[in-house]
mmCIF file of C-alpha atoms in Angstrom:
data_model
loop_
_atom_site.group_PDB
_atom_site.id
_atom_site.type_symbol
_atom_site.label_atom_id
_atom_site.label_comp_id
_atom_site.label_asym_id
_atom_site.label_seq_id
_atom_site.Cartn_x
_atom_site.Cartn_y
_atom_site.Cartn_z
ATOM 1 C CA MET A 1 111.332 42.135 110.130
ATOM 2 C CA SER A 2 112.046 40.751 113.600
ATOM 3 C CA ARG A 3 115.416 39.313 114.544
ATOM 4 C CA LYS A 4 115.865 35.637 115.493
ATOM 5 C CA ASN A 5 116.896 36.420 119.048
ATOM 6 C CA GLU A 6 114.423 39.262 119.512
ATOM 7 C CA ARG A 7 112.343 39.250 122.699
ATOM 8 C CA PRO A 8 109.469 41.573 123.636
ATOM 9 C CA THR A 9 109.730 43.820 126.661
ATOM 10 C CA ARG A 10 107.015 45.140 128.935
ATOM 11 C CA ARG A 11 107.147 48.446 127.055
ATOM 12 C CA ALA A 12 104.694 48.661 124.142
ATOM 13 C CA GLY A 13 106.376 48.538 120.760
ATOM 14 C CA ILE A 14 109.863 47.850 122.146
ATOM 15 C CA SER A 15 111.818 44.605 121.881
ATOM 16 C CA ARG A 16 115.319 43.599 122.917
ATOM 17 C CA TYR A 17 117.929 41.577 121.097
ATOM 18 C CA ASP A 18 121.492 40.433 121.665
ATOM 19 C CA THR A 19 124.561 41.581 119.772
ATOM 20 C CA ALA A 20 128.277 40.969 120.188
ATOM 21 C CA GLY A 21 128.427 44.317 121.944
ATOM 22 C CA GLY A 22 125.600 43.572 124.356
ATOM 23 C CA VAL A 23 121.829 44.021 124.570
ATOM 24 C CA ARG A 24 120.173 46.448 122.154
ATOM 25 C CA TYR A 25 116.585 47.665 121.794
ATOM 26 C CA ILE A 26 114.391 48.093 118.728
ATOM 27 C CA VAL A 27 111.284 50.278 118.429
ATOM 28 C CA TYR A 28 108.290 49.421 116.250
ATOM 29 C CA TYR A 29 105.855 52.231 115.516
ATOM 30 C CA ARG A 30 103.266 53.329 112.999
ATOM 31 C CA GLY A 31 104.018 56.580 111.211
ATOM 32 C CA ALA A 32 101.662 59.265 109.968
ATOM 33 C CA ASP A 33 101.722 57.410 106.636
ATOM 34 C CA ARG A 34 99.959 54.507 108.446
ATOM 35 C CA ARG A 35 102.864 52.208 107.626
ATOM 36 C CA GLN A 36 104.924 50.164 110.082
ATOM 37 C CA HIS A 37 108.423 51.504 110.773
ATOM 38 C CA SER A 38 111.239 50.479 113.060
ATOM 39 C CA LYS A 39 114.472 51.813 114.467
ATOM 40 C CA SER A 40 117.066 49.660 116.191
ATOM 41 C CA GLY A 41 120.377 50.061 117.954
ATOM 42 C CA PHE A 42 119.287 51.708 121.195
ATOM 43 C CA ARG A 43 121.616 50.840 124.079
ATOM 44 C CA ARG A 44 119.111 51.878 126.770
ATOM 45 C CA ILE A 45 115.414 51.110 126.910
ATOM 46 C CA LEU A 46 114.868 54.676 128.152
ATOM 47 C CA ASP A 47 116.244 56.060 124.869
ATOM 48 C CA ALA A 48 114.033 53.679 122.907
ATOM 49 C CA GLU A 49 110.988 54.901 124.838
ATOM 50 C CA ARG A 50 111.849 58.525 124.179
ATOM 51 C CA PHE A 51 112.183 57.848 120.472
ATOM 52 C CA ARG A 52 108.854 55.976 120.369
ATOM 53 C CA ASP A 53 107.049 58.770 122.218
ATOM 54 C CA ALA A 54 108.626 61.439 119.991
ATOM 55 C CA GLN A 55 107.352 59.637 116.877
ATOM 56 C CA LYS A 56 103.838 59.546 118.307
ATOM 57 C CA THR A 57 103.979 63.217 119.251
ATOM 58 C CA ASP A 58 105.279 64.271 115.827
ATOM 59 C CA ALA A 59 102.559 62.271 114.081
ATOM 60 C CA ARG A 60 99.916 63.866 116.298
ATOM 61 C CA ARG A 61 101.270 67.379 115.602
ATOM 62 C CA GLY A 62 101.511 66.795 111.865
ATOM 63 C CA VAL A 63 105.308 67.172 111.697
ATOM 64 C CA TRP A 64 106.231 63.506 111.412
ATOM 65 C CA VAL A 65 108.841 62.673 108.774
ATOM 66 C CA ASP A 66 109.450 59.361 107.076
ATOM 67 C CA PRO A 67 112.901 58.295 108.350
ATOM 68 C CA VAL A 68 113.720 56.760 104.962
ATOM 69 C CA LYS A 69 113.149 60.084 103.213
ATOM 70 C CA SER A 70 115.140 62.026 105.799
ATOM 71 C CA ARG A 71 118.158 59.856 105.017
ATOM 72 C CA ALA A 72 118.344 61.235 101.464
ATOM 73 C CA ARG A 73 121.707 62.822 100.691
ATOM 74 C CA ILE A 74 121.778 66.548 100.074
ATOM 75 C CA ASP A 75 123.854 66.252 96.895
ATOM 76 C CA ASP A 76 121.168 64.086 95.243
ATOM 77 C CA TYR A 77 118.113 65.973 96.446
ATOM 78 C CA GLY A 78 119.710 69.434 96.333
ATOM 79 C CA ALA A 79 120.899 69.061 92.746
ATOM 80 C CA ARG A 80 117.304 68.478 91.627
ATOM 81 C CA VAL A 81 116.025 71.476 93.583
ATOM 82 C CA VAL A 82 118.728 73.742 92.147
ATOM 83 C CA GLU A 83 118.035 72.513 88.620
ATOM 84 C CA ILE A 84 114.334 73.307 88.968
ATOM 85 C CA ALA A 85 115.029 76.731 90.506
ATOM 86 C CA ALA A 86 117.542 77.605 87.781
ATOM 87 C CA GLY A 87 114.963 76.886 85.112
ATOM 88 C CA THR A 88 112.394 79.323 86.483
ATOM 89 C CA GLY A 89 114.378 82.579 86.471
ATOM 90 C CA LYS A 90 116.533 84.721 84.257
ATOM 91 C CA PRO A 91 119.787 83.254 82.902
ATOM 92 C CA SER A 92 121.795 85.523 85.192
ATOM 93 C CA HIS A 93 119.836 84.205 88.186
ATOM 94 C CA ALA A 94 120.448 80.627 87.047
ATOM 95 C CA ARG A 95 124.186 81.265 86.796
ATOM 96 C CA ASP A 96 124.290 82.721 90.304
ATOM 97 C CA ILE A 97 122.501 79.871 92.062
ATOM 98 C CA GLU A 98 124.303 77.148 90.097
ATOM 99 C CA SER A 99 127.629 78.766 90.980
ATOM 100 C CA ALA A 100 126.701 79.037 94.683
ATOM 101 C CA TRP A 101 125.626 75.392 94.703
ATOM 102 C CA ARG A 102 128.774 74.172 92.948
ATOM 103 C CA VAL A 103 131.309 76.317 94.831
ATOM 104 C CA HIS A 104 129.963 76.553 98.380
ATOM 105 C CA VAL A 105 126.924 74.390 99.112
ATOM 106 C CA ALA A 106 127.592 71.003 97.506
ATOM 107 C CA PRO A 107 131.208 70.686 98.752
ATOM 108 C CA LYS A 108 130.140 71.403 102.337
ATOM 109 C CA TRP A 109 126.760 69.689 102.614
ATOM 110 C CA GLY A 110 126.510 67.266 99.695
ATOM 111 C CA SER A 111 127.591 64.131 101.578
ATOM 112 C CA MET A 112 125.274 64.784 104.540
ATOM 113 C CA ARG A 113 121.738 63.510 104.939
ATOM 114 C CA LEU A 114 118.798 65.903 105.129
ATOM 115 C CA GLY A 115 117.798 64.719 108.593
ATOM 116 C CA ASP A 116 121.275 65.126 110.063
ATOM 117 C CA VAL A 117 121.808 68.862 109.517
ATOM 118 C CA THR A 118 121.334 71.093 112.561
ATOM 119 C CA HIS A 119 120.764 74.800 112.989
ATOM 120 C CA THR A 120 124.067 75.106 114.854
ATOM 121 C CA GLN A 121 125.959 73.571 111.939
ATOM 122 C CA VAL A 122 124.368 75.959 109.449
ATOM 123 C CA GLN A 123 125.119 78.998 111.612
ATOM 124 C CA ALA A 124 128.740 77.904 111.994
ATOM 125 C CA TRP A 125 129.009 77.537 108.209
ATOM 126 C CA VAL A 126 127.627 81.034 107.611
ATOM 127 C CA ASN A 127 130.124 82.438 110.115
ATOM 128 C CA SER A 128 132.982 80.571 108.434
ATOM 129 C CA LEU A 129 132.120 82.068 105.041
ATOM 130 C CA VAL A 130 132.188 85.546 106.519
ATOM 131 C CA ASP A 131 135.453 85.134 108.440
ATOM 132 C CA GLY A 132 137.206 83.169 105.694
ATOM 133 C CA THR A 133 137.675 79.900 107.601
ATOM 134 C CA ALA A 134 135.333 77.885 105.371
ATOM 135 C CA GLU A 135 137.191 75.358 103.225
ATOM 136 C CA THR A 136 135.480 76.666 100.099
ATOM 137 C CA ALA A 137 136.474 80.249 100.973
ATOM 138 C CA ARG A 138 140.188 79.343 100.792
ATOM 139 C CA GLY A 139 141.081 81.919 103.416
ATOM 140 C CA ARG A 140 139.116 84.651 101.674
ATOM 141 C CA HIS A 141 136.457 86.621 103.526
ATOM 142 C CA GLU A 142 133.375 86.168 101.381
ATOM 143 C CA SER A 143 131.239 89.227 100.782
ATOM 144 C CA ALA A 144 127.772 89.505 102.252
ATOM 145 C CA SER A 145 126.313 89.008 98.767
ATOM 146 C CA VAL A 146 128.207 85.749 98.183
ATOM 147 C CA THR A 147 127.385 84.475 101.674
ATOM 148 C CA LEU A 148 123.696 85.331 101.394
ATOM 149 C CA ARG A 149 123.459 83.706 97.976
ATOM 150 C CA ALA A 150 125.046 80.456 99.198
ATOM 151 C CA PHE A 151 122.863 80.468 102.314
ATOM 152 C CA GLY A 152 119.795 81.150 100.166
ATOM 153 C CA VAL A 153 120.489 78.079 98.044
ATOM 154 C CA LEU A 154 120.810 75.845 101.121
ATOM 155 C CA LYS A 155 117.670 77.327 102.657
ATOM 156 C CA SER A 156 115.679 76.788 99.459
ATOM 157 C CA ILE A 157 116.747 73.129 99.436
ATOM 158 C CA PHE A 158 115.435 72.629 102.972
ATOM 159 C CA ASP A 159 112.283 74.637 102.209
ATOM 160 C CA ALA A 160 111.578 72.148 99.427
ATOM 161 C CA ALA A 161 112.456 69.231 101.716
ATOM 162 C CA VAL A 162 109.926 70.428 104.311
ATOM 163 C CA ARG A 163 107.241 70.721 101.626
ATOM 164 C CA ASP A 164 108.094 67.245 100.323
ATOM 165 C CA GLY A 165 107.874 65.738 103.807
ATOM 166 C CA MET A 166 111.558 64.816 103.869
ATOM 167 C CA THR A 167 112.344 66.804 106.998
ATOM 168 C CA ALA A 168 110.179 68.393 109.667
ATOM 169 C CA ARG A 169 112.067 71.640 110.105
ATOM 170 C CA ASN A 170 114.380 73.909 108.185
ATOM 171 C CA PRO A 171 117.715 74.194 110.047
ATOM 172 C CA CYS A 172 118.345 77.474 108.211
ATOM 173 C CA ASP A 173 115.512 79.254 110.009
ATOM 174 C CA ARG A 174 116.488 82.095 112.343
ATOM 175 C CA CYS A 175 120.167 82.114 111.374
ATOM 176 C CA ALA A 176 122.078 85.356 111.965
ATOM 177 C CA LEU A 177 123.190 86.661 108.578
ATOM 178 C CA PRO A 178 125.606 89.365 107.423
ATOM 179 C CA ARG A 179 124.134 92.607 106.158
ATOM 180 C CA LYS A 180 124.881 94.007 102.768
ATOM 181 C CA THR A 181 126.657 97.347 102.797
ATOM 182 C CA ARG A 182 125.474 99.713 100.129
ATOM 183 C CA LYS A 183 128.322 100.544 97.790
ATOM 184 C CA PRO A 184 128.794 104.191 96.801
ATOM 185 C CA ARG A 185 127.101 104.879 93.490
ATOM 186 C CA THR A 186 128.347 107.056 90.681
ATOM 187 C CA TYR A 187 125.792 109.551 89.418
ATOM 188 C CA LEU A 188 126.615 111.500 86.275
ATOM 189 C CA THR A 189 125.214 114.922 85.463
ATOM 190 C CA PRO A 190 123.285 115.418 82.200
ATOM 191 C CA ARG A 191 126.356 117.142 80.771
ATOM 192 C CA GLN A 192 128.523 114.137 81.664
ATOM 193 C CA VAL A 193 126.025 111.673 80.159
ATOM 194 C CA ILE A 194 126.112 113.574 76.876
ATOM 195 C CA ALA A 195 129.921 113.733 76.962
ATOM 196 C CA LEU A 196 130.079 109.967 77.539
ATOM 197 C CA ALA A 197 127.595 109.361 74.727
ATOM 198 C CA ASP A 198 129.568 111.565 72.328
ATOM 199 C CA ALA A 199 132.716 109.571 73.148
ATOM 200 C CA SER A 200 130.970 106.236 72.567
ATOM 201 C CA GLY A 201 130.855 106.341 68.774
ATOM 202 C CA ARG A 202 128.263 103.955 67.337
ATOM 203 C CA TYR A 203 126.953 103.278 70.862
ATOM 204 C CA ARG A 204 125.931 106.913 71.397
ATOM 205 C CA ALA A 205 122.181 106.232 71.292
ATOM 206 C CA LEU A 206 122.566 103.351 73.742
ATOM 207 C CA ILE A 207 124.329 105.533 76.323
ATOM 208 C CA LEU A 208 121.694 108.261 75.978
ATOM 209 C CA THR A 209 118.924 105.680 76.435
ATOM 210 C CA LEU A 210 120.506 104.127 79.516
ATOM 211 C CA GLY A 211 121.521 107.441 81.084
ATOM 212 C CA PHE A 212 118.256 109.330 80.571
ATOM 213 C CA CYS A 213 115.597 106.572 80.459
ATOM 214 C CA GLY A 214 116.918 104.158 83.105
ATOM 215 C CA LEU A 215 116.654 100.884 81.191
ATOM 216 C CA ARG A 216 118.516 97.841 82.449
ATOM 217 C CA ILE A 217 121.168 96.682 79.991
ATOM 218 C CA GLY A 218 119.226 93.446 79.409
ATOM 219 C CA GLU A 219 116.105 95.457 78.559
ATOM 220 C CA ALA A 220 118.015 97.676 76.139
ATOM 221 C CA ARG A 221 119.577 94.582 74.563
ATOM 222 C CA ALA A 222 116.116 93.069 73.920
ATOM 223 C CA LEU A 223 114.554 96.305 72.628
ATOM 224 C CA ARG A 224 113.158 95.902 69.111
ATOM 225 C CA VAL A 225 112.106 98.453 66.528
ATOM 226 C CA ARG A 226 108.419 97.685 67.115
ATOM 227 C CA ASN A 227 108.886 98.737 70.770
ATOM 228 C CA VAL A 228 109.768 102.308 69.734
ATOM 229 C CA ASP A 229 106.870 104.778 69.480
ATOM 230 C CA ALA A 230 108.559 107.906 68.162
ATOM 231 C CA GLU A 231 105.335 109.889 67.893
ATOM 232 C CA ALA A 232 104.338 109.301 71.517
ATOM 233 C CA GLY A 233 107.932 109.476 72.761
ATOM 234 C CA ARG A 234 107.728 106.098 74.476
ATOM 235 C CA LEU A 235 109.580 102.779 74.656
ATOM 236 C CA ALA A 236 107.655 99.579 75.426
ATOM 237 C CA ILE A 237 109.732 97.342 77.701
ATOM 238 C CA GLU A 238 108.487 93.807 77.053
ATOM 239 C CA LYS A 239 111.567 91.560 77.186
ATOM 240 C CA SER A 240 115.010 91.194 78.697
ATOM 241 C CA MET A 241 117.969 89.388 77.153
ATOM 242 C CA SER A 242 121.013 87.861 78.799
ATOM 243 C CA ARG A 243 123.586 85.207 78.044
ATOM 244 C CA ALA A 244 123.568 81.705 79.560
ATOM 245 C CA ASN A 245 124.777 79.034 77.149
ATOM 246 C CA GLY A 246 123.790 81.389 74.359
ATOM 247 C CA TRP A 247 121.514 84.405 74.287
ATOM 248 C CA LYS A 248 118.128 83.975 75.905
ATOM 249 C CA GLU A 249 115.134 86.320 75.941
ATOM 250 C CA THR A 250 112.946 86.204 79.023
ATOM 251 C CA GLU A 251 109.675 87.756 80.069
ATOM 252 C CA PRO A 252 110.188 90.472 82.683
ATOM 253 C CA LYS A 253 108.298 90.386 85.953
ATOM 254 C CA THR A 254 104.846 91.937 85.800
ATOM 255 C CA TRP A 255 105.946 95.254 87.294
ATOM 256 C CA GLU A 256 108.995 95.408 84.993
ATOM 257 C CA ARG A 257 106.778 95.483 81.885
ATOM 258 C CA ARG A 258 106.229 99.154 81.313
ATOM 259 C CA THR A 259 106.173 102.120 78.972
ATOM 260 C CA VAL A 260 109.115 104.477 79.440
ATOM 261 C CA PRO A 261 109.035 108.194 78.523
ATOM 262 C CA VAL A 262 111.870 109.310 76.245
ATOM 263 C CA PRO A 263 113.224 112.886 75.955
ATOM 264 C CA ALA A 264 112.974 114.218 72.392
ATOM 265 C CA HIS A 265 116.760 114.485 71.970
ATOM 266 C CA VAL A 266 117.170 110.840 72.981
ATOM 267 C CA MET A 267 114.303 109.679 70.763
ATOM 268 C CA ARG A 268 115.935 111.256 67.719
ATOM 269 C CA ALA A 269 119.073 109.203 68.394
ATOM 270 C CA ILE A 270 116.998 106.022 68.842
ATOM 271 C CA VAL A 271 115.050 106.627 65.628
ATOM 272 C CA SER A 272 118.347 107.023 63.799
ATOM 273 C CA GLU A 273 119.365 103.563 65.080
ATOM 274 C CA CYS A 274 116.110 102.128 63.709
ATOM 275 C CA GLN A 275 116.632 103.378 60.164
ATOM 276 C CA GLY A 276 116.623 100.557 57.609
ATOM 277 C CA LYS A 277 115.569 97.921 60.153
ATOM 278 C CA ALA A 278 112.453 95.758 60.220
ATOM 279 C CA ALA A 279 109.938 95.895 63.072
ATOM 280 C CA GLY A 280 111.321 92.728 64.655
ATOM 281 C CA ASP A 281 114.988 93.748 64.486
ATOM 282 C CA LEU A 282 117.006 94.675 67.574
ATOM 283 C CA VAL A 283 117.566 98.401 68.031
ATOM 284 C CA PHE A 284 121.010 98.116 69.656
ATOM 285 C CA THR A 285 123.515 95.551 68.389
ATOM 286 C CA GLU A 286 127.206 94.905 67.944
ATOM 287 C CA PRO A 287 128.727 95.849 64.566
ATOM 288 C CA ASP A 288 128.143 92.296 63.298
ATOM 289 C CA GLY A 289 124.442 92.487 64.187
ATOM 290 C CA LYS A 290 124.692 90.215 67.221
ATOM 291 C CA PRO A 291 123.172 91.191 70.603
ATOM 292 C CA LEU A 292 125.115 93.659 72.711
ATOM 293 C CA ALA A 293 127.931 92.200 74.773
ATOM 294 C CA GLU A 294 128.169 93.350 78.392
ATOM 295 C CA PRO A 295 129.937 96.757 78.393
ATOM 296 C CA LYS A 296 133.014 96.664 80.650
ATOM 297 C CA ARG A 297 134.542 99.730 82.252
ATOM 298 C CA SER A 298 137.962 98.072 82.372
ATOM 299 C CA GLY A 299 138.293 97.776 78.617
ATOM 300 C CA GLY A 300 136.529 97.731 75.281
ATOM 301 C CA TRP A 301 134.552 100.600 73.838
ATOM 302 C CA PHE A 302 132.880 101.508 77.164
ATOM 303 C CA GLY A 303 136.136 101.804 79.095
ATOM 304 C CA LYS A 304 137.675 103.870 76.298
ATOM 305 C CA ALA A 305 134.640 106.170 76.210
ATOM 306 C CA ILE A 306 134.858 106.760 79.978
ATOM 307 C CA ALA A 307 138.502 107.762 79.633
ATOM 308 C CA ALA A 308 137.898 109.940 76.569
ATOM 309 C CA ALA A 309 134.937 111.753 78.146
ATOM 310 C CA GLY A 310 136.809 112.394 81.388
ATOM 311 C CA VAL A 311 133.885 111.238 83.537
ATOM 312 C CA PRO A 312 134.171 109.249 86.791
ATOM 313 C CA SER A 313 134.629 105.503 86.405
ATOM 314 C CA LEU A 314 131.273 103.739 86.461
ATOM 315 C CA THR A 315 129.525 100.505 85.536
ATOM 316 C CA VAL A 316 126.885 100.359 82.851
ATOM 317 C CA HIS A 317 124.295 99.829 85.629
ATOM 318 C CA ASP A 318 125.356 103.164 87.139
ATOM 319 C CA LEU A 319 123.753 104.774 84.086
ATOM 320 C CA ARG A 320 120.405 103.451 85.338
ATOM 321 C CA HIS A 321 121.114 105.060 88.711
ATOM 322 C CA THR A 322 122.074 108.237 86.855
ATOM 323 C CA ALA A 323 118.707 108.283 85.072
ATOM 324 C CA ALA A 324 116.971 107.992 88.439
ATOM 325 C CA SER A 325 119.106 110.821 89.832
ATOM 326 C CA ILE A 326 118.296 113.112 86.910
ATOM 327 C CA ALA A 327 114.571 112.347 87.171
ATOM 328 C CA ILE A 328 114.527 113.007 90.922
ATOM 329 C CA SER A 329 116.491 116.250 90.574
ATOM 330 C CA SER A 330 113.938 117.281 87.931
ATOM 331 C CA HIS A 331 111.301 116.979 90.702
ATOM 332 C CA ALA A 332 109.659 113.830 89.337
ATOM 333 C CA ASN A 333 107.523 112.278 92.069
ATOM 334 C CA VAL A 334 108.414 108.877 93.466
ATOM 335 C CA LYS A 335 105.586 107.080 91.630
ATOM 336 C CA ALA A 336 106.787 108.441 88.293
ATOM 337 C CA VAL A 337 110.352 107.310 89.020
ATOM 338 C CA GLN A 338 109.040 103.903 90.114
ATOM 339 C CA ARG A 339 107.161 103.417 86.836
ATOM 340 C CA MET A 340 110.097 104.625 84.760
ATOM 341 C CA LEU A 341 112.498 102.164 86.409
ATOM 342 C CA GLY A 342 110.080 99.237 86.660
ATOM 343 C CA HIS A 343 110.310 98.837 90.426
ATOM 344 C CA LYS A 344 107.755 96.640 92.174
ATOM 345 C CA ASN A 345 106.512 99.468 94.390
ATOM 346 C CA ALA A 346 107.319 103.009 95.475
ATOM 347 C CA SER A 347 108.912 101.846 98.726
ATOM 348 C CA MET A 348 111.522 99.957 96.700
ATOM 349 C CA THR A 349 112.341 103.173 94.839
ATOM 350 C CA LEU A 350 112.574 105.111 98.090
ATOM 351 C CA ASP A 351 114.801 102.472 99.682
ATOM 352 C CA THR A 352 117.090 102.305 96.650
ATOM 353 C CA TYR A 353 117.483 106.047 96.230
ATOM 354 C CA ALA A 354 116.943 107.291 99.778
ATOM 355 C CA ASP A 355 120.088 109.424 99.514
ATOM 356 C CA LEU A 356 118.728 111.274 96.482
ATOM 357 C CA PHE A 357 115.291 111.889 97.944
ATOM 358 C CA SER A 358 116.771 113.176 101.222
ATOM 359 C CA ASN A 359 118.878 115.679 99.286
ATOM 360 C CA ASP A 360 115.803 116.681 97.324
ATOM 361 C CA LEU A 361 113.970 117.568 100.551
ATOM 362 C CA ASP A 362 116.226 120.603 101.026
ATOM 363 C CA GLU A 363 115.347 121.823 97.544
ATOM 364 C CA VAL A 364 111.648 121.269 98.221
ATOM 365 C CA ALA A 365 111.849 123.319 101.423
ATOM 366 C CA ALA A 366 113.759 126.078 99.635
ATOM 367 C CA ASP A 367 111.233 126.106 96.790
ATOM 368 C CA ILE A 368 108.307 126.336 99.218
ATOM 369 C CA ASP A 369 110.079 129.169 101.042
ATOM 370 C CA ARG A 370 110.503 131.064 97.753
ATOM 371 C CA ARG A 371 106.799 130.708 97.044
ATOM 372 C CA ILE A 372 105.904 131.975 100.522
ATOM 373 C CA SER A 373 108.217 134.950 99.981
ATOM 374 C CA ASP A 374 106.572 135.705 96.633
ATOM 375 C CA VAL A 375 103.117 135.721 98.230
ATOM 376 C CA LEU A 376 104.206 137.922 101.129
ATOM 377 C CA ALA A 377 105.969 140.294 98.752
ATOM 378 C CA GLU A 378 102.658 140.872 96.979
ATOM 379 C CA ARG A 379 100.941 141.881 100.265
ATOM 380 C CA PRO A 380 103.127 144.461 102.053
ATOM 381 C CA SER A 381 100.177 146.603 103.198
ATOM 382 C CA CYS A 382 98.336 143.592 104.598
ATOM 383 C CA GLU A 383 101.400 142.414 106.491
ATOM 384 C CA GLN A 384 101.959 145.935 107.853
ATOM 385 C CA SER A 385 98.345 146.291 108.963
ATOM 386 C CA VAL A 386 98.541 142.975 110.795
ATOM 387 C CA SER A 387 101.727 144.113 112.518
ATOM 388 C CA ASP A 388 100.212 147.488 113.477
ATOM 389 C CA ARG A 389 97.051 145.843 114.765
ATOM 390 C CA THR A 390 99.066 143.421 116.901
ATOM 391 C CA GLU A 391 101.039 146.260 118.473
ATOM 392 C CA SER A 392 97.829 148.231 119.094
ATOM 393 C CA ASP A 393 96.115 145.255 120.737
ATOM 394 C CA SER A 394 99.150 144.689 122.912
ATOM 395 C CA PHE A 395 99.136 148.356 124.017
ATOM 396 C CA SER A 396 95.403 148.248 124.784
ATOM 397 C CA MET A 397 95.799 145.162 126.939
ATOM 398 C CA THR A 398 98.591 146.827 128.861
ATOM 399 C CA GLU A 399 96.454 149.921 129.488
ATOM 400 C CA LYS A 400 93.566 147.854 130.910
ATOM 401 C CA HIS A 401 95.832 146.250 133.450
#
């Protein structure tokens, strides 16, 4: 809609009008949506021209954005994106992204408009989380994991905004991010796993299953009697269970669905847990029959068992790492370990347990050396004849010269 005192200029699509603060310019242009748009308030006609030309260029390149959409506030649009993302993953994943949104992203960016956020602002925010100067950090240096999770939520919001045509570019692209440092893991020996299991009372079979078969705690929690094949010595991993506003079973990712081999000693303990239960009943439960609560090393039955067994302090997830360690030290190949653990590919297994495989290389070399020694020990006469022939040839060559 044109203003009453608006007057055209010699520049196409640009008019001028008077305000109490002086002359201003307004640009009329047609967007990629084929609709008429306008932007006013330019103090200089040169700035109005630049804006007009930029709109034409963006439309021609296919990166034009509706200015009305780009003015959407991040708290409104972002909340919808986070809600959708939280509904597509595991409950634990939903908790993580909702927490990152509520604690770090919404307080910082919620009041801003999608089109106003710059790459420089995002990079400064990431840096402030790391060094503890961010308002939401409250003087605390956030870990790389917390920082990356918060950044990931913001980036996913702008990824969606780009797809929805609400902004042309993602200001999170090419930001410098902190690197995660791998925390030292605790690996138990088979003897220590058994000692921990023996100290765990009614949870003995659970500890043996986690420590020798490498299940995630959520997978063990969702294991049902029908998933146990005692004759074949296998467990079928088909579900995972975690708590988020109540217990929720979820389908694992394609590569996480698998059949896990079970040592005979462990299978006997599992079968004992299944006695008197129906096919659809959970194998491992709390005494009242409810799903397993998260075992804590700082208290409860798991913490007491650690102390009683005299083993190093560890998390329940360290038992999964322990199972991998035992399998690797038993000379299982990387593909077998990958299938046992439900990793997406062998490279993921190698990356996760690079320290174990590098240690195993020394044992492989030593084993190969022993085999070479065994072969050579069986052929002393052959080795001697080769040595004698070499010396003879050397002497003959010397004589000729």
